[in-house]
PDB file of N, CA, C and O in Angstrom:
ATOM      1  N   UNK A   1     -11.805 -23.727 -20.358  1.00  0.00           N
ATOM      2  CA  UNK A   1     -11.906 -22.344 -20.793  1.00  0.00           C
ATOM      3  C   UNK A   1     -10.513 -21.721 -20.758  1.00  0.00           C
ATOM      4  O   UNK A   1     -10.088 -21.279 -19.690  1.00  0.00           O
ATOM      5  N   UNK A   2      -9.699 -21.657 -21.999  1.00  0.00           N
ATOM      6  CA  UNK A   2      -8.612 -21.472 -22.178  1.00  0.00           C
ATOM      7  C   UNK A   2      -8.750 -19.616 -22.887  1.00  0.00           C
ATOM      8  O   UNK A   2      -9.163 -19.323 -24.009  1.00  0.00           O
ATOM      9  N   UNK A   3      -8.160 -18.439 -21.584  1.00  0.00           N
ATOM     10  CA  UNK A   3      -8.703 -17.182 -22.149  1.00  0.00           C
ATOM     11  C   UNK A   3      -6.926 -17.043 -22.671  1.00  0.00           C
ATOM     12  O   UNK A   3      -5.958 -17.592 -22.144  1.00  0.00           O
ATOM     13  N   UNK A   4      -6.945 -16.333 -23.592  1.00  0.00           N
ATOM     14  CA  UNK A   4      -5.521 -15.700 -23.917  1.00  0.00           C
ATOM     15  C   UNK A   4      -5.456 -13.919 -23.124  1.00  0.00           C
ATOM     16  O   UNK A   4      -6.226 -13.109 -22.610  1.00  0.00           O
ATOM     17  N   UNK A   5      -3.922 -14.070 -23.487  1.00  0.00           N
ATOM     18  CA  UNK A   5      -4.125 -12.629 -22.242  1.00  0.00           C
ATOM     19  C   UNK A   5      -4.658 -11.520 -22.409  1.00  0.00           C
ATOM     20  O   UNK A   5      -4.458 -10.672 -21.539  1.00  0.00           O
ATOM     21  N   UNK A   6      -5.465 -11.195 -23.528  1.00  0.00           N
ATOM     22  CA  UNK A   6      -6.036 -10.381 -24.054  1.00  0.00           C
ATOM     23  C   UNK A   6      -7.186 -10.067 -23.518  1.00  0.00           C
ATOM     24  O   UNK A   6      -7.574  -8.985 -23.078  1.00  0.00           O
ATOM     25  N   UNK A   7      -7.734 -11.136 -23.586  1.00  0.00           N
ATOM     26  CA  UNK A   7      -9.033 -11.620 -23.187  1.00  0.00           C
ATOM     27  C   UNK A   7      -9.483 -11.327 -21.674  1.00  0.00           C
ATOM     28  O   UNK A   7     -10.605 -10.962 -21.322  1.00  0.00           O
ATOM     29  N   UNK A   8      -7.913 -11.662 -20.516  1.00  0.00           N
ATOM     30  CA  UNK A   8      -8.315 -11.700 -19.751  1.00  0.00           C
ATOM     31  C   UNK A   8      -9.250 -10.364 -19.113  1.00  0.00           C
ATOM     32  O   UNK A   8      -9.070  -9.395 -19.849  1.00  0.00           O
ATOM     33  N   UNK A   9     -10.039 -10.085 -18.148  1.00  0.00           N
ATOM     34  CA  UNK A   9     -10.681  -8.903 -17.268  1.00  0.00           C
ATOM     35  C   UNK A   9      -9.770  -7.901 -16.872  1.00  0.00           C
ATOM     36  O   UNK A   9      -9.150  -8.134 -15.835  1.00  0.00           O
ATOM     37  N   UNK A  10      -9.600  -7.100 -17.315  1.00  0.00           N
ATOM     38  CA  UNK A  10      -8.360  -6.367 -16.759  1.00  0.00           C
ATOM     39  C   UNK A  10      -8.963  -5.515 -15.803  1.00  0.00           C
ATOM     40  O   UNK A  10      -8.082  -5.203 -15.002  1.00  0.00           O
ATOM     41  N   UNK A  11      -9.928  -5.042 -15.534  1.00  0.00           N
ATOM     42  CA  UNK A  11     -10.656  -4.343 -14.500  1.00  0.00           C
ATOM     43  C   UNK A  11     -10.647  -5.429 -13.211  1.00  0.00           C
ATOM     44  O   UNK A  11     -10.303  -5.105 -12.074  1.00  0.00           O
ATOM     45  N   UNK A  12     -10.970  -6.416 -13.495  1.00  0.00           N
ATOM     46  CA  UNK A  12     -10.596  -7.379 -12.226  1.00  0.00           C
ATOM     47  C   UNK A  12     -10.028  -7.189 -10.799  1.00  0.00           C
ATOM     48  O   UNK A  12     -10.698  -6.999  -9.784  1.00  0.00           O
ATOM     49  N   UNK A  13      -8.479  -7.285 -10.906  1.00  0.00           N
ATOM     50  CA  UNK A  13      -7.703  -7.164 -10.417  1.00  0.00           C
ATOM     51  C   UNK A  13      -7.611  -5.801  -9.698  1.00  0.00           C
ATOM     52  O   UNK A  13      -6.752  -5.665  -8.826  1.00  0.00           O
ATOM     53  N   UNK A  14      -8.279  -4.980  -9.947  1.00  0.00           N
ATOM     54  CA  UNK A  14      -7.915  -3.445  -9.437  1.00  0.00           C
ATOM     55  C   UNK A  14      -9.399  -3.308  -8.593  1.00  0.00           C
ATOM     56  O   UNK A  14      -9.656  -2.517  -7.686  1.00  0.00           O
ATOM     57  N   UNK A  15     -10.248  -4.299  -9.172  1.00  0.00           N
ATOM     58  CA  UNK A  15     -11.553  -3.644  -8.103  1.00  0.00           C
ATOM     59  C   UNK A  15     -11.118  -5.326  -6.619  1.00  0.00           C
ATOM     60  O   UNK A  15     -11.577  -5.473  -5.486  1.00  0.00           O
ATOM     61  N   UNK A  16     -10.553  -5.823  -7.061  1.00  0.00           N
ATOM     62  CA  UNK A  16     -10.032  -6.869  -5.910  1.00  0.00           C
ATOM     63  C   UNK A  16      -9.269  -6.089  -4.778  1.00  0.00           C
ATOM     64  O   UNK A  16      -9.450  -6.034  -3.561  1.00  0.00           O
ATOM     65  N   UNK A  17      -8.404  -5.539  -5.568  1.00  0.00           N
ATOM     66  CA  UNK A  17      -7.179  -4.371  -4.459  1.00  0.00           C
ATOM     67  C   UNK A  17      -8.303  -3.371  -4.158  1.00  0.00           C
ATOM     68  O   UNK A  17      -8.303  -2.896  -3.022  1.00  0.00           O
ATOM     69  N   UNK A  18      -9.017  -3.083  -4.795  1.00  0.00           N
ATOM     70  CA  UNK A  18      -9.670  -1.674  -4.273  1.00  0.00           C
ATOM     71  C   UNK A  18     -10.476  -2.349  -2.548  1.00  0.00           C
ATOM     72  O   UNK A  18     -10.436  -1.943  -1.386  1.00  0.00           O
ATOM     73  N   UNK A  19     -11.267  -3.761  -3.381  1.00  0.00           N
ATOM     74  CA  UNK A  19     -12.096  -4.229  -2.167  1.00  0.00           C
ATOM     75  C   UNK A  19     -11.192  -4.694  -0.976  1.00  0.00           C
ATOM     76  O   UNK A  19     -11.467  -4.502   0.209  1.00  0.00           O
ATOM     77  N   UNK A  20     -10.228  -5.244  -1.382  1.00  0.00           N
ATOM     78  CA  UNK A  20      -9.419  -5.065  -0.009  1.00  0.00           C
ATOM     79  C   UNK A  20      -8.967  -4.411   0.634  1.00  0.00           C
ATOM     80  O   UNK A  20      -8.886  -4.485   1.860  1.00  0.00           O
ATOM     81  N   UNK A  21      -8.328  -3.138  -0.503  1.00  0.00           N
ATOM     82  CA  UNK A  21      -7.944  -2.212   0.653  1.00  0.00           C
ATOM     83  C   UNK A  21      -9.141  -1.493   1.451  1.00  0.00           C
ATOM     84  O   UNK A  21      -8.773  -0.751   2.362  1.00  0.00           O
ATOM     85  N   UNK A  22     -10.811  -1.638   1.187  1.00  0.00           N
ATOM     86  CA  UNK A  22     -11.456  -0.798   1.786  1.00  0.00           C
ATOM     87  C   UNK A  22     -11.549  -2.519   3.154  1.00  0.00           C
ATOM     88  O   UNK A  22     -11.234  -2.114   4.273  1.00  0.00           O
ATOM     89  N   UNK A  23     -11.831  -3.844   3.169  1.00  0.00           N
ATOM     90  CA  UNK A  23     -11.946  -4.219   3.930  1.00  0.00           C
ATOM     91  C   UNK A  23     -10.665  -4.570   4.845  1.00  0.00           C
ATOM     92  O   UNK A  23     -10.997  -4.665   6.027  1.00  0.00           O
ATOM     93  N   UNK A  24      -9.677  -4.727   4.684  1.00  0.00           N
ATOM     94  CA  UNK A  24      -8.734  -4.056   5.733  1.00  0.00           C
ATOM     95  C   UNK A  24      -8.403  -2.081   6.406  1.00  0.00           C
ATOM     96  O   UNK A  24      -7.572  -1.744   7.250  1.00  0.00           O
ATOM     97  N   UNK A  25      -9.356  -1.198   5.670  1.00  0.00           N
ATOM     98  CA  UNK A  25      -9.447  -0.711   6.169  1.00  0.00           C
ATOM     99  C   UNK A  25     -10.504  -0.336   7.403  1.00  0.00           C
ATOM    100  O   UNK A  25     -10.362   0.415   8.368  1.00  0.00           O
ATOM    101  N   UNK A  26     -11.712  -1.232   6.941  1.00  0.00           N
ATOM    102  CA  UNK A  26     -12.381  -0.819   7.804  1.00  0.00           C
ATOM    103  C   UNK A  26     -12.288  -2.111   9.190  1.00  0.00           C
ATOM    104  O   UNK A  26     -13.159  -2.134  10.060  1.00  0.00           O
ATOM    105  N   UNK A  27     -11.103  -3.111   9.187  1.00  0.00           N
ATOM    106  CA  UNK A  27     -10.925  -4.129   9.975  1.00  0.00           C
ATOM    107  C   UNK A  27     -10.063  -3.587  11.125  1.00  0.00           C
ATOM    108  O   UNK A  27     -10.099  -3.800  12.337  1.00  0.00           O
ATOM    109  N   UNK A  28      -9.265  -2.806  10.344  1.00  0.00           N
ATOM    110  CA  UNK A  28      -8.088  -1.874  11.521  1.00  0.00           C
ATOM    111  C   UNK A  28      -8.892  -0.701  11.956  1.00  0.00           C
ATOM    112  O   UNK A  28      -8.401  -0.174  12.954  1.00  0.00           O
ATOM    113  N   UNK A  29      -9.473  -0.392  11.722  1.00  0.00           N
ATOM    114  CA  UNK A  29     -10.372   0.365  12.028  1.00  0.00           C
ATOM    115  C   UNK A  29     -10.925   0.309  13.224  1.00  0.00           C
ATOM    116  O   UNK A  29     -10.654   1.022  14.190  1.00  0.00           O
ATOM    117  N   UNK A  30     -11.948  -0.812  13.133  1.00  0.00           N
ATOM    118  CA  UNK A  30     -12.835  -1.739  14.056  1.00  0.00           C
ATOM    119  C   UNK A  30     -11.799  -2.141  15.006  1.00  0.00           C
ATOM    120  O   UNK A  30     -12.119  -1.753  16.130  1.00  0.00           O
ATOM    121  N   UNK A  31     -10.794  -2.703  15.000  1.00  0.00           N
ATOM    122  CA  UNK A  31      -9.937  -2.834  16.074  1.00  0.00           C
ATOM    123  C   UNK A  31      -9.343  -1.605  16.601  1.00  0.00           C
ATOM    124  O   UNK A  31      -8.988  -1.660  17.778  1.00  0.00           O
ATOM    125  N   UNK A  32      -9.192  -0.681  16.069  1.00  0.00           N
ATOM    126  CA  UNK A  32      -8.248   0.674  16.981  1.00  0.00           C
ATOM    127  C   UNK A  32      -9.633   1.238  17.667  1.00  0.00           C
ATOM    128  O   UNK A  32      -9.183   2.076  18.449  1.00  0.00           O
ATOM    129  N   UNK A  33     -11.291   1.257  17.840  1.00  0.00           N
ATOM    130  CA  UNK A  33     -12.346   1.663  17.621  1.00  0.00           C
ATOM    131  C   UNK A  33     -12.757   0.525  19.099  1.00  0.00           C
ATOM    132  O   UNK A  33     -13.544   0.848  19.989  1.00  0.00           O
ATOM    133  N   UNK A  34     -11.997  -0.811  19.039  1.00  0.00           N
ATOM    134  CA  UNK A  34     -12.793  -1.274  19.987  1.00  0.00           C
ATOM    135  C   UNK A  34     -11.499  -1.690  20.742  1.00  0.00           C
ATOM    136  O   UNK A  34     -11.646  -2.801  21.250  1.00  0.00           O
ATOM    137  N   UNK A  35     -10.137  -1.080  20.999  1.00  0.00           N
ATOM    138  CA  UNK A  35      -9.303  -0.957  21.828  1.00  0.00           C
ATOM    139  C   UNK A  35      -9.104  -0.330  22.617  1.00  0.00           C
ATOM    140  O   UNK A  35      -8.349  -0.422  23.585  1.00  0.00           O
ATOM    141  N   UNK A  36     -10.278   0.938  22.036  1.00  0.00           N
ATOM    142  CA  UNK A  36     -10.210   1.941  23.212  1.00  0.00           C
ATOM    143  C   UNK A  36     -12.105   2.079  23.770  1.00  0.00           C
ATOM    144  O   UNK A  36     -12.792   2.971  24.268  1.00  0.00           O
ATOM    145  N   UNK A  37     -12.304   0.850  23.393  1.00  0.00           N
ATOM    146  CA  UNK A  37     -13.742   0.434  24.452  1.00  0.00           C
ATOM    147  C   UNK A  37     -13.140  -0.516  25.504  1.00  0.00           C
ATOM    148  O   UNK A  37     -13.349  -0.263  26.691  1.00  0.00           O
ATOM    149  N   UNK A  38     -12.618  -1.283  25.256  1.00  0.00           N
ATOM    150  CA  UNK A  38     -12.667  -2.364  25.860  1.00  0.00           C
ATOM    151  C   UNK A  38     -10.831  -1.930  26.711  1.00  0.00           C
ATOM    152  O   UNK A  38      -9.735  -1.989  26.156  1.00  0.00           O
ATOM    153  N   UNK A  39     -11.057  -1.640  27.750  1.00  0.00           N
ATOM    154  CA  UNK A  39      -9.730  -1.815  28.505  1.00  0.00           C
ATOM    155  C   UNK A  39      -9.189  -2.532  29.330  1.00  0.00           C
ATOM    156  O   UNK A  39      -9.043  -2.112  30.478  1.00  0.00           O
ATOM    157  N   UNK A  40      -8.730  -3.865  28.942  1.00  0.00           N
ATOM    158  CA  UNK A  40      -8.065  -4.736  29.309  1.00  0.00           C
ATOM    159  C   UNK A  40      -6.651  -4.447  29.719  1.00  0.00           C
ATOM    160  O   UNK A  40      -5.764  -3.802  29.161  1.00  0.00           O
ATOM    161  N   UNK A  41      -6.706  -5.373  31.311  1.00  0.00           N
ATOM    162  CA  UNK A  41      -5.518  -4.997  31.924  1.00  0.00           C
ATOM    163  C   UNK A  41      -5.499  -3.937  33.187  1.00  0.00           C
ATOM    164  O   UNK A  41      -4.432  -3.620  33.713  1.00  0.00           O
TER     165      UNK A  41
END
């Protein structure tokens, strides 16, 4: 399946960045959230 660049999904790429930036946001999140449960040390 040979797409030319025309062809390619151009919406793609931007809902990829979108989904990552929401799952690294909600990963740092979860860690600043359970750094101040858990007090080690």
């Amino acid at each position: 399946m040979d797409l030319k660049p025309e062809e390619h999904p151009k919406g793609s790429f931007i809902l990829v960045l979108i989904f990552f930036a929401i799952f690294m946001g909600m990963y740092l999140l979860n860690w600043k959230q359970l750094s101040e449960i858990w007090h080690v040390g």
